[in-house]
PDB file of C-alpha atoms in Angstrom:
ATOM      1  CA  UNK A   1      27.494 113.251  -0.357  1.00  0.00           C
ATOM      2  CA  UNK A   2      30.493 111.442   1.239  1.00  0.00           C
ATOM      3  CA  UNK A   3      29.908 107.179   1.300  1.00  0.00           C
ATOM      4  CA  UNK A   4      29.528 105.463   4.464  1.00  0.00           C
ATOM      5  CA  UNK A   5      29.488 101.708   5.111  1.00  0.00           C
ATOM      6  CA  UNK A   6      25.601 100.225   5.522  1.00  0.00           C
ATOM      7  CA  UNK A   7      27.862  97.796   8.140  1.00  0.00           C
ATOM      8  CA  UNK A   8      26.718  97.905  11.117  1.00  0.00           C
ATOM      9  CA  UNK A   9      28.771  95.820  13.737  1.00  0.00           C
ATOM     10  CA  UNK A  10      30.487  95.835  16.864  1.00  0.00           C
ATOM     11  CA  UNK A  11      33.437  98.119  16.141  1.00  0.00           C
ATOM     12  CA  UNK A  12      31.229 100.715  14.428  1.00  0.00           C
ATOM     13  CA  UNK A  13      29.026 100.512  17.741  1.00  0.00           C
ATOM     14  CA  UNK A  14      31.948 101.625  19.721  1.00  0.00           C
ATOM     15  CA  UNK A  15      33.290 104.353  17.347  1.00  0.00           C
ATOM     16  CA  UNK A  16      29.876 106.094  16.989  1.00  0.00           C
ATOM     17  CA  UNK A  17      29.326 106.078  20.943  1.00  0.00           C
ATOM     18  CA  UNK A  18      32.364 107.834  21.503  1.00  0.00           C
ATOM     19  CA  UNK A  19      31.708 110.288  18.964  1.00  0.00           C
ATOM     20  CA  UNK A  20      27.649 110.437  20.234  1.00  0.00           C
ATOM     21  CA  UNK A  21      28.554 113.257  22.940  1.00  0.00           C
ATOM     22  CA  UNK A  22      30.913 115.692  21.133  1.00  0.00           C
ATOM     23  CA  UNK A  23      28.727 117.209  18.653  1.00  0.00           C
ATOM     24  CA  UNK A  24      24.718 118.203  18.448  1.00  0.00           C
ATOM     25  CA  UNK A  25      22.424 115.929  15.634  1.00  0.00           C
ATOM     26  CA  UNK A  26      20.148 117.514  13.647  1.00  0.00           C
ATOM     27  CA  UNK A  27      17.739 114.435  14.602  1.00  0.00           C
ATOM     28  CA  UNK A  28      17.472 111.785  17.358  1.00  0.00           C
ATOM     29  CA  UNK A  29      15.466 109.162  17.008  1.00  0.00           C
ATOM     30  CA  UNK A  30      14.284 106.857  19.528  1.00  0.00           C
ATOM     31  CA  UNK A  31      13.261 103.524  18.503  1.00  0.00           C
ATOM     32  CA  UNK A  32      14.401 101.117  16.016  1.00  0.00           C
ATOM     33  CA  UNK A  33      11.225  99.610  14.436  1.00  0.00           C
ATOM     34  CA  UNK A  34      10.156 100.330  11.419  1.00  0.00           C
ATOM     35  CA  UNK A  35       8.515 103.674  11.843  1.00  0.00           C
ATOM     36  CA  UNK A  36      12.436 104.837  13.602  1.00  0.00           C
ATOM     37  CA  UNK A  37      14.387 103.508  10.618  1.00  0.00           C
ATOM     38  CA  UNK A  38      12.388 104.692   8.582  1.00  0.00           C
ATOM     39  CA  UNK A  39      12.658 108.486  10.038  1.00  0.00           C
ATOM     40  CA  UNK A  40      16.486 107.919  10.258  1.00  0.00           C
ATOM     41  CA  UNK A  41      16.759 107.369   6.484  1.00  0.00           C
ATOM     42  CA  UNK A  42      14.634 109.984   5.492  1.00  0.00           C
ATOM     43  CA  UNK A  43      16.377 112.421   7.655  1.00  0.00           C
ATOM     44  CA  UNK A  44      20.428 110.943   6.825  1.00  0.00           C
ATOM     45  CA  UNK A  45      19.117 110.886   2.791  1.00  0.00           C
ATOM     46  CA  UNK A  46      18.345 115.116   3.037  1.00  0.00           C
ATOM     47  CA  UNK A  47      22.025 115.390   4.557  1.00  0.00           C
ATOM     48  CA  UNK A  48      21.212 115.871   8.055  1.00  0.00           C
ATOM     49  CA  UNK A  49      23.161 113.954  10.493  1.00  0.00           C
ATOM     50  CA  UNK A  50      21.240 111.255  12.374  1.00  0.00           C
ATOM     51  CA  UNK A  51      21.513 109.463  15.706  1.00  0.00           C
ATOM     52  CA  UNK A  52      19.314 106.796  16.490  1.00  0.00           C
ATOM     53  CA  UNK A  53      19.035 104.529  19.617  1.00  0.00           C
ATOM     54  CA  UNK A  54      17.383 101.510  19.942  1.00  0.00           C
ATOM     55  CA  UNK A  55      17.373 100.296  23.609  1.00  0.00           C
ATOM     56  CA  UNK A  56      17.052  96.103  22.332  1.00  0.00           C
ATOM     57  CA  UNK A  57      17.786  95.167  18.866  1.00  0.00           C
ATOM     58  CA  UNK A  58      16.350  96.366  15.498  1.00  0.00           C
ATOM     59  CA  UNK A  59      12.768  95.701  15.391  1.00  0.00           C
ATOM     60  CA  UNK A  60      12.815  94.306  18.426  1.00  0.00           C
ATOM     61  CA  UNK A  61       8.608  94.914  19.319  1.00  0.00           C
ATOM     62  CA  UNK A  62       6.031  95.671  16.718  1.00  0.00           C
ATOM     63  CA  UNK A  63       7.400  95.540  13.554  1.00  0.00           C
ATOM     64  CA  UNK A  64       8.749  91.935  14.424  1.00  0.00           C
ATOM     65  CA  UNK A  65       5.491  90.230  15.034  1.00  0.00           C
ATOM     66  CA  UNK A  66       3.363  92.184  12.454  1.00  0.00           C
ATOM     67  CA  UNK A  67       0.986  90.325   9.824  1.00  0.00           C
ATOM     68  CA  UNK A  68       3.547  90.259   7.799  1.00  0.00           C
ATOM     69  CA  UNK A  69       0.999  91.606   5.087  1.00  0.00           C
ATOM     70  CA  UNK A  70       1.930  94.974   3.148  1.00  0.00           C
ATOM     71  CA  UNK A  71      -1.497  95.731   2.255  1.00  0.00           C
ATOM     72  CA  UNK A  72      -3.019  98.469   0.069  1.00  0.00           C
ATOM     73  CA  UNK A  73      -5.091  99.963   2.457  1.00  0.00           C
ATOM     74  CA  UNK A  74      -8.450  97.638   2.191  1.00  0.00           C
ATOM     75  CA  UNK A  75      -8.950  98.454   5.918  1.00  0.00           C
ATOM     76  CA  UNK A  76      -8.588 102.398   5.407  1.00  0.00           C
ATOM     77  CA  UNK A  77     -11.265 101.343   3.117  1.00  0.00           C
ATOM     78  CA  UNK A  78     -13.935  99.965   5.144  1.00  0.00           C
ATOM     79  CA  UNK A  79     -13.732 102.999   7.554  1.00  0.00           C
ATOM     80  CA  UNK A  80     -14.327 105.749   4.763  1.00  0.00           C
ATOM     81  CA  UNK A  81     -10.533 106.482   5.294  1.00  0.00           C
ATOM     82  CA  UNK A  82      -9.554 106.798   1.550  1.00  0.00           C
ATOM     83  CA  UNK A  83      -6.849 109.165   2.133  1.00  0.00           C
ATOM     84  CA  UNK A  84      -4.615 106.184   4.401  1.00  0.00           C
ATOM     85  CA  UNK A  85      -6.191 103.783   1.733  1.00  0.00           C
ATOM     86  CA  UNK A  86      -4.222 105.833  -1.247  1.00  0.00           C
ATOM     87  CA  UNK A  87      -1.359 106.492   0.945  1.00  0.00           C
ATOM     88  CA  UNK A  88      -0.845 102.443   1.808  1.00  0.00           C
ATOM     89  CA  UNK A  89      -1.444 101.235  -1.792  1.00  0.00           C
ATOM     90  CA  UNK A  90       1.062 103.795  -3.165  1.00  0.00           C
ATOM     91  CA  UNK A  91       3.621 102.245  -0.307  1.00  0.00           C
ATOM     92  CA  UNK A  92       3.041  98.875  -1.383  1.00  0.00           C
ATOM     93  CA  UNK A  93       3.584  99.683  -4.520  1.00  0.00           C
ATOM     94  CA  UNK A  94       7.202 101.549  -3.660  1.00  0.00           C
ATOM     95  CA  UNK A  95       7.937  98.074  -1.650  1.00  0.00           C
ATOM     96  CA  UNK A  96       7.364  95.802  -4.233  1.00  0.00           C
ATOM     97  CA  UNK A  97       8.725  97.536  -7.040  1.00  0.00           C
ATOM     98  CA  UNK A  98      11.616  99.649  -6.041  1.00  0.00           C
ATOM     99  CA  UNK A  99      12.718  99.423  -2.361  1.00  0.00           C
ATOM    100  CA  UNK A 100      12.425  95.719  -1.566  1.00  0.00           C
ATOM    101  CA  UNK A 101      11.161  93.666  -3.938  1.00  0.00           C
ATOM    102  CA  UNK A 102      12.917  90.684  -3.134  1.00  0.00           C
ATOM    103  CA  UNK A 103      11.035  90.340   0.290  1.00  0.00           C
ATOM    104  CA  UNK A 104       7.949  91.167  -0.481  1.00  0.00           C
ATOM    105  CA  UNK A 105       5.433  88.486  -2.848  1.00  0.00           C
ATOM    106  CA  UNK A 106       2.316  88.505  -4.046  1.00  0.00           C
ATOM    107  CA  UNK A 107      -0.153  86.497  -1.801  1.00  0.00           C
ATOM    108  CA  UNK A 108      -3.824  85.807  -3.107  1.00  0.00           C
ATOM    109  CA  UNK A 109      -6.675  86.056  -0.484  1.00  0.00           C
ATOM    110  CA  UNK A 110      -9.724  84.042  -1.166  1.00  0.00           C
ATOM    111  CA  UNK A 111     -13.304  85.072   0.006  1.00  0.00           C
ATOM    112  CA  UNK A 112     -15.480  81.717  -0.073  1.00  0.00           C
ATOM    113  CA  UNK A 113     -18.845  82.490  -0.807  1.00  0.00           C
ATOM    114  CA  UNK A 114     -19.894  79.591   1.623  1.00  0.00           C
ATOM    115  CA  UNK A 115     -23.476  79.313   3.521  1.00  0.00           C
ATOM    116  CA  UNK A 116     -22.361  81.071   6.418  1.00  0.00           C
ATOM    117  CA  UNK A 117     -21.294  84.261   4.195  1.00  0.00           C
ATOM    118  CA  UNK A 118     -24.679  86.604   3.871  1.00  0.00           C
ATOM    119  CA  UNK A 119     -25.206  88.025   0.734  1.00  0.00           C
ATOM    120  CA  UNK A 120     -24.533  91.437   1.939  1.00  0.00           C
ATOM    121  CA  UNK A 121     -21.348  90.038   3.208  1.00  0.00           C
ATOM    122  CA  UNK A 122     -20.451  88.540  -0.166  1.00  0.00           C
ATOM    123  CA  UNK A 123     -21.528  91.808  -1.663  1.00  0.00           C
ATOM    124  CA  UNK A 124     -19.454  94.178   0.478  1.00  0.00           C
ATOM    125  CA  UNK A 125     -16.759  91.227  -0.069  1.00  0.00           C
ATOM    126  CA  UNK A 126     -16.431  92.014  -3.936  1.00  0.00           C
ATOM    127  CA  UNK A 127     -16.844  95.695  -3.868  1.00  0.00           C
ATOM    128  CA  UNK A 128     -13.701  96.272  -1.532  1.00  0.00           C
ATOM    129  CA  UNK A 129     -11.970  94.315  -3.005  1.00  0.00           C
ATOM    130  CA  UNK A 130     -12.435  95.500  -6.718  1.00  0.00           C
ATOM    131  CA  UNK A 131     -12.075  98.852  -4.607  1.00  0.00           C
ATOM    132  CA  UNK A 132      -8.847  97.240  -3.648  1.00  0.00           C
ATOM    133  CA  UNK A 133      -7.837  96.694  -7.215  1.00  0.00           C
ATOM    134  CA  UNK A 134      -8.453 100.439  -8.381  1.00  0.00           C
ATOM    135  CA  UNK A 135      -5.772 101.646  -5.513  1.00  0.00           C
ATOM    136  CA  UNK A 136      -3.640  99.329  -7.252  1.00  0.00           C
ATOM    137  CA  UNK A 137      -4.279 100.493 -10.388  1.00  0.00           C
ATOM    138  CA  UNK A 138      -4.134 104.082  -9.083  1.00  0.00           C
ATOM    139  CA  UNK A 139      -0.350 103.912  -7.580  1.00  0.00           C
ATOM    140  CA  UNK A 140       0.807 102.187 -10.843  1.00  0.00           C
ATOM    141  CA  UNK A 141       1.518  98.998  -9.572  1.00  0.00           C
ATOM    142  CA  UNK A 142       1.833  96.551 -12.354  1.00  0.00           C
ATOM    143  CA  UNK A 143      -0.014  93.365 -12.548  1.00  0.00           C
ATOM    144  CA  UNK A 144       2.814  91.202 -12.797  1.00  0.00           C
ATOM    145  CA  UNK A 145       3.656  92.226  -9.061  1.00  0.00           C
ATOM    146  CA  UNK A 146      -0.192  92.238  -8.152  1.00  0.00           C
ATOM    147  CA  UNK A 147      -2.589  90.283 -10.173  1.00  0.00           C
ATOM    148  CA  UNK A 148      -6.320  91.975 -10.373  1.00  0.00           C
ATOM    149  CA  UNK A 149      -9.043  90.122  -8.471  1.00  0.00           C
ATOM    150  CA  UNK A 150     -10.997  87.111 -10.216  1.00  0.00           C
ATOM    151  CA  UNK A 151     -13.894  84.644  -9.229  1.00  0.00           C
ATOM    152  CA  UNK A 152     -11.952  81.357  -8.813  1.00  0.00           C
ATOM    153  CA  UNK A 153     -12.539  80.012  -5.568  1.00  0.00           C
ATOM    154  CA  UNK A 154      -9.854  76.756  -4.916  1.00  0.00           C
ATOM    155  CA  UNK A 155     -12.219  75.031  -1.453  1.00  0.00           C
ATOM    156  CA  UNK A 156     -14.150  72.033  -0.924  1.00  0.00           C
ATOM    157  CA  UNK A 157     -17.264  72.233  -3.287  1.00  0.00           C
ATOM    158  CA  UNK A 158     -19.710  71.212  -0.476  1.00  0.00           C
ATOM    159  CA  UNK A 159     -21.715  74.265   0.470  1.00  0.00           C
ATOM    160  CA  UNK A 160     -19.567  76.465  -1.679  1.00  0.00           C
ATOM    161  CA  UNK A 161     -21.564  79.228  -4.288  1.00  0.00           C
ATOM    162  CA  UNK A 162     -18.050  80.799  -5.574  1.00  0.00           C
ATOM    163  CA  UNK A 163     -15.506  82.789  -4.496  1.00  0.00           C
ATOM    164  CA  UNK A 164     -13.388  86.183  -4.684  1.00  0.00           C
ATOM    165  CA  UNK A 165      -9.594  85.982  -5.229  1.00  0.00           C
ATOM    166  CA  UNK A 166      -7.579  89.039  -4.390  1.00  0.00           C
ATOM    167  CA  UNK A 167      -4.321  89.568  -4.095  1.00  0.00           C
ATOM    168  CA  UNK A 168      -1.914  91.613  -1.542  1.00  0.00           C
ATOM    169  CA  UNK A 169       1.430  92.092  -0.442  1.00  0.00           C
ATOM    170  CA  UNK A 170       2.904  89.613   1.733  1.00  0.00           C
ATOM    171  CA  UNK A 171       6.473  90.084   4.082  1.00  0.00           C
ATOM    172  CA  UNK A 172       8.455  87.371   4.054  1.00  0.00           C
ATOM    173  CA  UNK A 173      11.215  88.635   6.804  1.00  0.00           C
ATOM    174  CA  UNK A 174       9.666  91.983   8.750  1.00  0.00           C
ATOM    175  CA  UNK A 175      12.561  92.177  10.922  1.00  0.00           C
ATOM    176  CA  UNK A 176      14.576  92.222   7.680  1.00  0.00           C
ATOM    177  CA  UNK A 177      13.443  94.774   6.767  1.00  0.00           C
ATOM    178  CA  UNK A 178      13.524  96.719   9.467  1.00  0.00           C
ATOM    179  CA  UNK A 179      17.192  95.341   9.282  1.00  0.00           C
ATOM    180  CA  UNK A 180      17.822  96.418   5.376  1.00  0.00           C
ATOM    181  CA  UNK A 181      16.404 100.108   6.162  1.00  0.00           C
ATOM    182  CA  UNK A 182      18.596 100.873   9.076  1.00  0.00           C
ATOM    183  CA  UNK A 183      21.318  99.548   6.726  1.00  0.00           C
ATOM    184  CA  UNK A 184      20.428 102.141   4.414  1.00  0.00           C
ATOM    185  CA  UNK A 185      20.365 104.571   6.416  1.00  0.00           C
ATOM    186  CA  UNK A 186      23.882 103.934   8.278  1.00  0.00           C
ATOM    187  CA  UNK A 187      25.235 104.080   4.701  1.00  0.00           C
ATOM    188  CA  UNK A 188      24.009 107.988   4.425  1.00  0.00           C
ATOM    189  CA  UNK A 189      25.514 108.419   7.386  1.00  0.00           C
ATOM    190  CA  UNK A 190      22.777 108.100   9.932  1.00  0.00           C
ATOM    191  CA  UNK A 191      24.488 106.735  13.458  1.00  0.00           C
ATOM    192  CA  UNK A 192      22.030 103.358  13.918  1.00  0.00           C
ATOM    193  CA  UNK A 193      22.777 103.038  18.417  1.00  0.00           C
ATOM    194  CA  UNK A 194      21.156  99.428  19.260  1.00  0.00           C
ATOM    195  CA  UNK A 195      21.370  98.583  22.684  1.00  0.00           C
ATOM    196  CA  UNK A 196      21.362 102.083  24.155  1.00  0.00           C
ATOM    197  CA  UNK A 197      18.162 103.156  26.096  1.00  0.00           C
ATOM    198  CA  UNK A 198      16.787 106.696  26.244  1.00  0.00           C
ATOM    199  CA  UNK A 199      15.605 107.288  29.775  1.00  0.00           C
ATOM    200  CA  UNK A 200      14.833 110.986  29.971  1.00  0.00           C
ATOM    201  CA  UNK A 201      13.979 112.976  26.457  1.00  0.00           C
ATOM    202  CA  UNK A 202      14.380 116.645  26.349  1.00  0.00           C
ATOM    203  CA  UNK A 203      13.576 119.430  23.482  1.00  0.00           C
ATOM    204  CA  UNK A 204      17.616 119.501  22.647  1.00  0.00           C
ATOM    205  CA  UNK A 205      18.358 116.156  23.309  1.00  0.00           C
ATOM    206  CA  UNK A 206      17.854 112.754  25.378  1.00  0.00           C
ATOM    207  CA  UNK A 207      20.501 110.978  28.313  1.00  0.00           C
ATOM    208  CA  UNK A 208      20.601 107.749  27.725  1.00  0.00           C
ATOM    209  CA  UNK A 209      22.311 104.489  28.428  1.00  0.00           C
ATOM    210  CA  UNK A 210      24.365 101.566  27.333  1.00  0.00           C
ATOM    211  CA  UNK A 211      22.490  99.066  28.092  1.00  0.00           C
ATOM    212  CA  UNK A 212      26.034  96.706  27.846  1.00  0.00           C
ATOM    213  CA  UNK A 213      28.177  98.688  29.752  1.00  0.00           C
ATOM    214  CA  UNK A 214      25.924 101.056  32.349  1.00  0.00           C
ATOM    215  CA  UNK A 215      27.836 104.157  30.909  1.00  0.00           C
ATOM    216  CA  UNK A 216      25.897 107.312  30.914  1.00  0.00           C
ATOM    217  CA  UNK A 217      25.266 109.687  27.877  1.00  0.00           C
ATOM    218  CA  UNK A 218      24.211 113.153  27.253  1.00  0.00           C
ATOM    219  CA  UNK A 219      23.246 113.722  23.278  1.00  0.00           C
ATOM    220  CA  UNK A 220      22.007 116.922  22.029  1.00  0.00           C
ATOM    221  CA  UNK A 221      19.883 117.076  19.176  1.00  0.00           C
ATOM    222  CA  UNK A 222      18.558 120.373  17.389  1.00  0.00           C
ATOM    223  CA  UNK A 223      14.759 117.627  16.819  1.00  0.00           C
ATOM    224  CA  UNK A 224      14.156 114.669  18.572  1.00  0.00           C
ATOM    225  CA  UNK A 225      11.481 111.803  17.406  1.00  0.00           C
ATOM    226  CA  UNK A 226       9.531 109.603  19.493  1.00  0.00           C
ATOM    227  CA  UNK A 227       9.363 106.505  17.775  1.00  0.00           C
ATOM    228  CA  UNK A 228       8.568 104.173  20.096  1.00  0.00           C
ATOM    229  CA  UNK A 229       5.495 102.964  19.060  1.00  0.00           C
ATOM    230  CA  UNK A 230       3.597 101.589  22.405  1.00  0.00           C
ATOM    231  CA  UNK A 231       6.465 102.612  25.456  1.00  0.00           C
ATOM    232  CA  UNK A 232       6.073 106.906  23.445  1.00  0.00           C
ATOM    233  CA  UNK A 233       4.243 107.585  27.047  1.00  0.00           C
ATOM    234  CA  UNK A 234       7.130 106.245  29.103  1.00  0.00           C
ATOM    235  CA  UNK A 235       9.181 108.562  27.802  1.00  0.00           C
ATOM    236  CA  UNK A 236       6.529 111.455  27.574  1.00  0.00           C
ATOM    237  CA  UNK A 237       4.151 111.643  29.688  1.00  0.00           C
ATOM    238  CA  UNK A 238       2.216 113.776  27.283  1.00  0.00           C
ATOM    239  CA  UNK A 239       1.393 111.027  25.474  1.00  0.00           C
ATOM    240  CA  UNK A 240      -1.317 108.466  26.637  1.00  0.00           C
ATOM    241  CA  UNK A 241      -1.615 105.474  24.114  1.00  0.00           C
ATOM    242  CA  UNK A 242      -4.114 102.733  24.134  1.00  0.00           C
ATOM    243  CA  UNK A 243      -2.105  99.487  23.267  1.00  0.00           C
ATOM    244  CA  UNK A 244      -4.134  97.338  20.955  1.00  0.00           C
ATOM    245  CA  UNK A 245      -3.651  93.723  20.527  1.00  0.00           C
ATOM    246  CA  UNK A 246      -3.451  91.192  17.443  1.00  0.00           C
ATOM    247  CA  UNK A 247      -3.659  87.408  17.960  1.00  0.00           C
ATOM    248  CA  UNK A 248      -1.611  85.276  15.526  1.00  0.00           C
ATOM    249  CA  UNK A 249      -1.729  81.004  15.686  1.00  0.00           C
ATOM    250  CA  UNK A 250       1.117  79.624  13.952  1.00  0.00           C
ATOM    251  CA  UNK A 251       0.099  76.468  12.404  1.00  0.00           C
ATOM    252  CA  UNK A 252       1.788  73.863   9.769  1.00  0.00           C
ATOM    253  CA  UNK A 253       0.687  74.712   6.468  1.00  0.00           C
ATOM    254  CA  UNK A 254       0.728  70.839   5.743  1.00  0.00           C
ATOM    255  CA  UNK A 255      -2.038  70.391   7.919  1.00  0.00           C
ATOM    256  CA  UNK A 256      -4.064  72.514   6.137  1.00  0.00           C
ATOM    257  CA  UNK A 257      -3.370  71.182   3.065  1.00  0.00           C
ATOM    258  CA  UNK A 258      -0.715  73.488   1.544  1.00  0.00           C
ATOM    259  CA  UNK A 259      -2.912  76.259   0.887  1.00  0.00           C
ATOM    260  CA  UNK A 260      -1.480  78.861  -2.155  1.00  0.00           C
ATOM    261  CA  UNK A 261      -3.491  81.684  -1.210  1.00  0.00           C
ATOM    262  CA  UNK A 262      -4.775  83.542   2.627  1.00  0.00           C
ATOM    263  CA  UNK A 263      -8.222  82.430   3.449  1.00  0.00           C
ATOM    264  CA  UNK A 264     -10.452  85.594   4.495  1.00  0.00           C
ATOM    265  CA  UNK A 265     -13.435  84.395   6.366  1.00  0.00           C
ATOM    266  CA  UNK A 266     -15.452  86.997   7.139  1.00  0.00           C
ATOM    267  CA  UNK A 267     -16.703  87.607  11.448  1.00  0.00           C
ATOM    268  CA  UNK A 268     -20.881  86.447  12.137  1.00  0.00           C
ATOM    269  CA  UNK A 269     -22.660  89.529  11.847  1.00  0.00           C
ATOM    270  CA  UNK A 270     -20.277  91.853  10.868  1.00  0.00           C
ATOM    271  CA  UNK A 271     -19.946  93.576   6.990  1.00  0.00           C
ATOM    272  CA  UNK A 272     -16.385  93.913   6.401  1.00  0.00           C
ATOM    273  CA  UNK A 273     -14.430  93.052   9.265  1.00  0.00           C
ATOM    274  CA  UNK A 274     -12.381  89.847   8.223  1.00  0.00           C
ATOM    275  CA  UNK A 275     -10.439  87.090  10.394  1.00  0.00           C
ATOM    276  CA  UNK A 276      -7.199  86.253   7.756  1.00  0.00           C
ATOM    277  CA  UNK A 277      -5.852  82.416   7.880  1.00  0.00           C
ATOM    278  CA  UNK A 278      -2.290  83.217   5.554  1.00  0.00           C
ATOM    279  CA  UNK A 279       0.556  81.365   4.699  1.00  0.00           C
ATOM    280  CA  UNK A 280       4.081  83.171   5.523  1.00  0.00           C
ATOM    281  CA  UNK A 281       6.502  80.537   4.106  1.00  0.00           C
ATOM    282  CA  UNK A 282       5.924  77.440   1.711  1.00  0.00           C
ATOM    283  CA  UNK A 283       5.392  75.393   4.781  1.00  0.00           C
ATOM    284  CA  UNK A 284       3.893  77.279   7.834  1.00  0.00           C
ATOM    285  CA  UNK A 285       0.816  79.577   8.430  1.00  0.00           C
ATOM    286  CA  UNK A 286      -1.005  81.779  10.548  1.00  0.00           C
ATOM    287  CA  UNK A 287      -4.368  82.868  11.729  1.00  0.00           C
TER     288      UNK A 287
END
């Protein structure tokens, strides 16, 4: 397989978008979140040739402001969805081990047993997460990388009857990675287009636009991926997708005392469903 730079910069912007129009892809993609990158590498890795536009920057919507949690598929979990669950876990476990390990950490998630937690909720508390553990165990994933859960709750004492501490994946940079993939795939070949927008998406292709310059282009493409995550119905009207929507409160960790691990408080009246207070850096959080 012939070497390519993982550069991606202004020069190799220009080169590529001359070229873009003179030949037919094997794959477009459009998007350039995670989910796009991640489709551009797979396809540029097999040896087919790769075009993929981006119409801001890299990880420029959703997989900039994610959780920045790689989790192990607790959630799939609490819907009876074991087959995502043992899917996510052995992802994590690629992440933190083999494909980026030095952005991804260990972070521990407490579960205070406090007077507000039900029994049933401290119950169903411990099983998913020593549920949690097994898909851990399951994919491999050492405990050096992911420590198994324990009872050592690290709160005020005052109402406190223990404590489950668990421990998941956390993201330092998502956009970084988003960043490091594309990389990886521009260095297999894969044409990584930011600041072109697809306006009009055909079988055999896409036009699209410069978004710099206004200029005009017509790329074939023998398969075309929608990657777009929430704007797939603008460009297909096919598709009808329900945006959801995730509220994060950035706080200063020092206010809440430097906390070492995510605090997992579980909602009033609900079994499983969780509100997470985390810690992305050493010195800010979120909620």
């Amino acid at each position: 397989m012939t070497s390519h730079s993982p550069d991606l910069n202004v020069a190799r912007r220009a080169a590529e978008l001359r070229r873009t129009g003179d030949e037919t892809v094997d794959v477009l993609v459009i998007g350039g979140g995670i989910t796009g990158v991640g489709v551009a590498l797979d396809a540029a890795a097999r040896g087919l040739s790769v075009t993929l536009l981006e119409a801001e920057d890299l990880a420029f919507g959703t997989s900039r402001f994610s959780s920045k949690l790689v989790h192990g598929g607790l959630r799939y979990l609490a819907t009876g969805d074991v087959a995502t669950a043992k899917e996510s876990a052995v992802e994590r476990h690629l992440l933190m081990t083999r494909i980026a390990p030095h952005l991804i950490r260990p972070l521990g998630q407490l579960l205070p047993f406090t007077t507000g937690v039900t029994a049933r909720q401290r119950a169903a508390g411990t099983v998913g997460m020593a549920m949690g553990d097994l898909l851990r165990i399951r994919a491999r994933t050492p405990s050096r990388f992911l420590p198994p859960p324990r009872l050592v709750p690290s709160l005020s004492r005052a109402g406190l009857r223990g404590g489950m501490l668990s421990y998941d994946g956390q993201l330092v940079d998502d956009a970084r990675l988003v960043v490091t993939v594309a990389r990886t795939a521009a260095s297999h070949g894969a044409r990584i287009l930011s600041r072109v927008r697809a306006l009009e998406l055909r079988r055999d292709g896409a036009i699209a636009q410069d978004v710099l310059t206004d200029e005009r282009l017509d790329i074939r493409a023998r398969a075309v991926v929608n990657a777009t995550g929430v704007w797939a119905g603008s460009l297909d009207e096919s598709i009808t997708v329900r945006p959801s929507r995730g509220t994060h409160i950035v706080l200063d960790a020092a206010d809440l005392g430097d906390p070492s691990a995510a605090l997992t408080i579980p909602h009033e009246g609900s079994i499983l469903s969780l509100i997470h207070i985390s810690e992305p850096t050493r010195r800010r959080g979120i909620s």
